[in-house]
CSV table of C-alpha atoms in Angstrom, one decimal:
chain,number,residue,atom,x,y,z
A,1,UNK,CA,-11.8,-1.1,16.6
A,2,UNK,CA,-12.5,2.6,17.5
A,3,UNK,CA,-16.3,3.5,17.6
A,4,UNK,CA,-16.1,5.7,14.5
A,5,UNK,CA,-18.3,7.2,11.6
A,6,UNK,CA,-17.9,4.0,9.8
A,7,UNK,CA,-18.8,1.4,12.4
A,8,UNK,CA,-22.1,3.5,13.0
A,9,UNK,CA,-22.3,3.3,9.4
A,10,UNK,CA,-22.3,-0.3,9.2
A,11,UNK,CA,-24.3,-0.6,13.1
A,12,UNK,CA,-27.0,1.3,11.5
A,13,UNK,CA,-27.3,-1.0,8.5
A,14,UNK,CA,-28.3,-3.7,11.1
A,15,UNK,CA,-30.3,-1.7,13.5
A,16,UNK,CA,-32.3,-0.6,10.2
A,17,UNK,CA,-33.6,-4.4,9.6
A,18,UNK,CA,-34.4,-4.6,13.5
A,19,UNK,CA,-35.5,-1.9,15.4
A,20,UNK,CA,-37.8,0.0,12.8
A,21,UNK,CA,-41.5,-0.8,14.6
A,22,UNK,CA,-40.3,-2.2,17.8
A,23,UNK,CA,-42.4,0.1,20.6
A,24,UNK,CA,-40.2,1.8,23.3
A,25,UNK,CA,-42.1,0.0,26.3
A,26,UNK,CA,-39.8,2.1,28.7
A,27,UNK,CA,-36.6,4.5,29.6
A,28,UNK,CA,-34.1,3.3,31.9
A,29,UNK,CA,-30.7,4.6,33.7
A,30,UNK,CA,-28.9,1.3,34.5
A,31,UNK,CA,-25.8,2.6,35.5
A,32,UNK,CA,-23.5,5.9,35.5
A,33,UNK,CA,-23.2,7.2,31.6
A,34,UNK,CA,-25.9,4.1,30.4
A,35,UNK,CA,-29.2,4.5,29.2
A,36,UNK,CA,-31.5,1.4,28.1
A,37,UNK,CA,-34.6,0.9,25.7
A,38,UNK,CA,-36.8,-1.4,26.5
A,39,UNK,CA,-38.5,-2.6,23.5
A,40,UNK,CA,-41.1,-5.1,22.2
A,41,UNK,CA,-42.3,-6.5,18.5
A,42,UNK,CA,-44.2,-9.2,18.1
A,43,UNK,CA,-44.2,-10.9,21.5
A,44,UNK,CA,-40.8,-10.3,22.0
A,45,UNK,CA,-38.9,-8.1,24.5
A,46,UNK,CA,-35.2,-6.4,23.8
A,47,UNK,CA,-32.9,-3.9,25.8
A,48,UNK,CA,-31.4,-1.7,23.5
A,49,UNK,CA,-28.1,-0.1,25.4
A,50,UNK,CA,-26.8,3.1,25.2
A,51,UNK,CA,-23.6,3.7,26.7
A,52,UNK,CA,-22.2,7.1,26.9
A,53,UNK,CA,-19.0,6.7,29.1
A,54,UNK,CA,-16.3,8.5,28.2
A,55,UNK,CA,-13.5,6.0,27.5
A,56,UNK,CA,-16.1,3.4,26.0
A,57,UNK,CA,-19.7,4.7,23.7
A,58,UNK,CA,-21.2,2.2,22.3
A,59,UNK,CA,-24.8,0.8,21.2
A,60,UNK,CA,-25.6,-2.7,22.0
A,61,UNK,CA,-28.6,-5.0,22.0
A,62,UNK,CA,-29.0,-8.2,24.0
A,63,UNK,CA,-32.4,-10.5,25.4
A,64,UNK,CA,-34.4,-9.0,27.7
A,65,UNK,CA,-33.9,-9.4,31.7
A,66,UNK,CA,-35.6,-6.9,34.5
A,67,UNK,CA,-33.4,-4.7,35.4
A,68,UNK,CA,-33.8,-1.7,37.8
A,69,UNK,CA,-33.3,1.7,37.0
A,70,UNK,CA,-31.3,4.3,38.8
A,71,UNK,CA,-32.7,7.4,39.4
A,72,UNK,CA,-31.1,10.7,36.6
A,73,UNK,CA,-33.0,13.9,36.1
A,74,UNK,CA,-33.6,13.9,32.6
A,75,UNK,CA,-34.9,10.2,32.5
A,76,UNK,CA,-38.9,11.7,34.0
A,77,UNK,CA,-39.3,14.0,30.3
A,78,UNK,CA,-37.5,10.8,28.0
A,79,UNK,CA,-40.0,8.8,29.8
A,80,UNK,CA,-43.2,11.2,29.7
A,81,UNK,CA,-42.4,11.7,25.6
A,82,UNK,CA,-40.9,8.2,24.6
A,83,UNK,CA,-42.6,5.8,26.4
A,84,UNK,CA,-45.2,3.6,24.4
A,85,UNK,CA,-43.9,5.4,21.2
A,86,UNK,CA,-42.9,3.2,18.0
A,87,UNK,CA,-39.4,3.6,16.4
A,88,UNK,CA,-40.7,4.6,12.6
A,89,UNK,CA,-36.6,5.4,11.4
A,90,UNK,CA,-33.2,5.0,12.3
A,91,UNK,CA,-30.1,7.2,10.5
A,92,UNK,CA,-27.0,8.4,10.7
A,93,UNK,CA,-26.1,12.1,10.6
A,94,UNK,CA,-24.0,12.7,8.1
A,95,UNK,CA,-21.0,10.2,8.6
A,96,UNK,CA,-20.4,11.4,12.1
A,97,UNK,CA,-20.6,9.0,15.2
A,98,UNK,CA,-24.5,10.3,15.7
A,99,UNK,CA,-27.6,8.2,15.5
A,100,UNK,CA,-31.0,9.8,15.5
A,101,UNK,CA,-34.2,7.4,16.2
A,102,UNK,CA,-37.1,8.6,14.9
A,103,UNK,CA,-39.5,7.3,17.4
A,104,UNK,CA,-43.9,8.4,16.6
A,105,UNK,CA,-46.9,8.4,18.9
A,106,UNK,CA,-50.6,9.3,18.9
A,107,UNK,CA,-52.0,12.2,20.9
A,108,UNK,CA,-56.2,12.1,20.7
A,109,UNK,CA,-55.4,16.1,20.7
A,110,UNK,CA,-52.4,16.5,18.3
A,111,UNK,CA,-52.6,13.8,16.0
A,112,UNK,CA,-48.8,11.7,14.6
A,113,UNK,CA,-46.3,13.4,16.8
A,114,UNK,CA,-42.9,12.8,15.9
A,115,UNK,CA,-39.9,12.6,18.7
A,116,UNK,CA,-36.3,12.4,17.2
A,117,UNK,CA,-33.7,11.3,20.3
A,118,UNK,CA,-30.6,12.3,19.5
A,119,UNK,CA,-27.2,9.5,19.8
A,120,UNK,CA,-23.9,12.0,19.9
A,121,UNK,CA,-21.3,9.4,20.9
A,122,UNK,CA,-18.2,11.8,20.8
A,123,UNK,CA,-16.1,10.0,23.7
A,124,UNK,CA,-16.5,12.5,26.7
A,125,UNK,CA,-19.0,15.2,24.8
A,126,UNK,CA,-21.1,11.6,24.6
A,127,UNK,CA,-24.7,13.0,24.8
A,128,UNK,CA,-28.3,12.2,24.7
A,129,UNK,CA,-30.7,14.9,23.7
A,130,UNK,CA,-34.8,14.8,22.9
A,131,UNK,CA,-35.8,16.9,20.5
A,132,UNK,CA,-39.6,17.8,18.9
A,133,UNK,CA,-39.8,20.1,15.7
A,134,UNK,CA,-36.3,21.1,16.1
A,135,UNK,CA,-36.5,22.3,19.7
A,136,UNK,CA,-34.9,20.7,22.7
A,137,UNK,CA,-37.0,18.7,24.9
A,138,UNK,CA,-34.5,17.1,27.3
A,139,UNK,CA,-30.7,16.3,26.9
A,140,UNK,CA,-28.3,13.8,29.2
A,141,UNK,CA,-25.8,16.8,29.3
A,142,UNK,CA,-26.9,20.5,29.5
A,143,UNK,CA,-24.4,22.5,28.1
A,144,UNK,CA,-24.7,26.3,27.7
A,145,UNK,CA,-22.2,28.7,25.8
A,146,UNK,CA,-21.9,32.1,24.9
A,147,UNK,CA,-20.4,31.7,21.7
A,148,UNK,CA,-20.9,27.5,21.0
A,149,UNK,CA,-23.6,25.7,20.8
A,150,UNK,CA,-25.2,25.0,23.7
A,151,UNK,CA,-27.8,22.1,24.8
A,152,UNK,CA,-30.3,23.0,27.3
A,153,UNK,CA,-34.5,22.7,27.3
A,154,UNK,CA,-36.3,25.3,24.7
A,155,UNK,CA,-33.5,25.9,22.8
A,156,UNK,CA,-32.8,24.9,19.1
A,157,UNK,CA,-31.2,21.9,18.2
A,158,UNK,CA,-28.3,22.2,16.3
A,159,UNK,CA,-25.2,19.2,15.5
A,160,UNK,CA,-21.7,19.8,16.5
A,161,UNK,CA,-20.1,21.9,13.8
A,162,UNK,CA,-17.7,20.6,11.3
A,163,UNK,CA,-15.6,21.8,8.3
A,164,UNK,CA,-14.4,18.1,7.9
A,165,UNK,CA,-15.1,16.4,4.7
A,166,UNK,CA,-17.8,13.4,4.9
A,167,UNK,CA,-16.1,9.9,5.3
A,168,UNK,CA,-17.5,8.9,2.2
A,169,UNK,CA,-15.6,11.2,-0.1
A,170,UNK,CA,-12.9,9.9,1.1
A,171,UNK,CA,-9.5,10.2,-1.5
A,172,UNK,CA,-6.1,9.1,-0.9
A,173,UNK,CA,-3.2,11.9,-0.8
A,174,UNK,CA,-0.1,12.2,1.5
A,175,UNK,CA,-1.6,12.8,4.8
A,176,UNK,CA,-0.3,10.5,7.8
A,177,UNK,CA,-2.8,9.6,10.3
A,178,UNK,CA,-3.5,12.3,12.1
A,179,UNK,CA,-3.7,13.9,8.8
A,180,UNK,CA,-6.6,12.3,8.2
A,181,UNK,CA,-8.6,11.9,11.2
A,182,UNK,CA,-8.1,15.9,11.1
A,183,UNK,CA,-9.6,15.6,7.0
A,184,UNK,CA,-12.9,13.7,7.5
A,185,UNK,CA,-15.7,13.5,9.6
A,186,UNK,CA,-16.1,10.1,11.7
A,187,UNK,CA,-12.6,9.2,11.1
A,188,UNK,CA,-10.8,7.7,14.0
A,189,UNK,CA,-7.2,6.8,14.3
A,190,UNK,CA,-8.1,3.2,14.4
A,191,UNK,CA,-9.5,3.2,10.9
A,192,UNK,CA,-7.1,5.8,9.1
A,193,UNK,CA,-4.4,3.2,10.3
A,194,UNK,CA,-6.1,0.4,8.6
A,195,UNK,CA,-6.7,2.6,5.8
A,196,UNK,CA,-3.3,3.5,5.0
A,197,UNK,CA,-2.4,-0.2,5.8
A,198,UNK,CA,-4.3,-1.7,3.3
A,199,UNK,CA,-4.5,1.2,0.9
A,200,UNK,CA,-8.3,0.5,1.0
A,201,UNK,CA,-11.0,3.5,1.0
A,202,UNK,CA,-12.8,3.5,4.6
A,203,UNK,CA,-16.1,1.9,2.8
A,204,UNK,CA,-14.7,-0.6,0.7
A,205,UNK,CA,-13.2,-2.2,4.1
A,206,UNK,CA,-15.1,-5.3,5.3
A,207,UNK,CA,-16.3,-5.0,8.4
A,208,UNK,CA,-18.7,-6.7,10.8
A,209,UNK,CA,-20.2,-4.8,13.7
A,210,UNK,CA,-22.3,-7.1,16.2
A,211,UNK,CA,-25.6,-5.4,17.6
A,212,UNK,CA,-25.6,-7.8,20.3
A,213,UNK,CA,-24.1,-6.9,23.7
């Protein structure tokens, strides 16, 4: 199945019983595209993958194993902000194929800071982006236009735009597939097929999404 709106849906629903107080220990590049978590609660130690290819986004967790990290510019600023901080929340936006982790840390100067890191998997605009009080802190991709939104340090944050309806007001008429995938936000191909197939609404399918890798 297609990573769509409604496998983060269900994704999160697991992440949301799991990750919530595991501290980031540290940021890592593993490979072209993937970025890792390491994480640890209660004497235990997890990577949590984040896989921006192109062909293949994904978010995956599996046991913990060193691993060495390739060098990527962005990964010294998700590093300086993230590391020792403790995921607090973990939601969707919207019903789009975006996660944002809410991750907090203490400052002797500032006090609670909150960090929010940014999951866009949208195929090849796949990005990861740090943001503080709305403002970019660091992003995967920098990406700067005139006239669409752009991601690039200092700037405001701001998610892709969309006139799509949300998944989950979802109602059957006489659109074909592409019909749909056109109507509603996080609606791939995969699922409007399986929704016309079975005549059942996208959240009253049964699905189970593994968070292991």
């Amino acid at each position: 199945m297609s990573f769509d709106g409604l496998m983060m849906h269900h994704l999160i629903n697991e992440y949301q019983d799991y990750l919530i107080h595991h501290r980031i220990d540290n940021i890592l590049y593993v490979q072209t595209d993937v970025f890792a978590l390491e994480l640890y609660h209660q004497k235990q130690k997890k990577l949590f993958y984040i896989d921006l290819h192109a062909n293949d986004n994904r978010l995956y967790l599996t046991e913990y194993k060193k691993i060495t990290s390739d060098h990527h510019p962005s990964l010294a600023l998700f590093k300086k902000y993230l590391s020792r901080s403790h995921i607090s929340t973990i939601k969707q936006y919207q019903t789009d194929r975006v996660c944002i982790i809410t991750c907090e840390t203490f400052d002797a100067f500032d006090g609670n800071i909150q960090y929010h890191l940014i999951i866009e998997l949208m195929g090849k605009h796949a990005n990861l982006i740090l943001i503080k009080d709305g403002i970019i802190l660091e992003a995967f991709k920098k990406i700067v236009h005139e006239t669409s939104r752009s991601i690039a340090y200092h700037l405001p944050f701001t998610f892709f735009p969309s006139n799509k309806k949300p998944l989950n007001e979802f109602a059957f008429n006489q659109l074909d597939v592409n019909g749909y995938v056109s109507a509603y936000e996080g609606m791939s191909k995969d699922l409007a097929f399986e929704v016309l197939k079975t005549e059942t609404k996208p959240y009253d399918l049964t699905v189970v999404p593994s968070m292991k890798g």
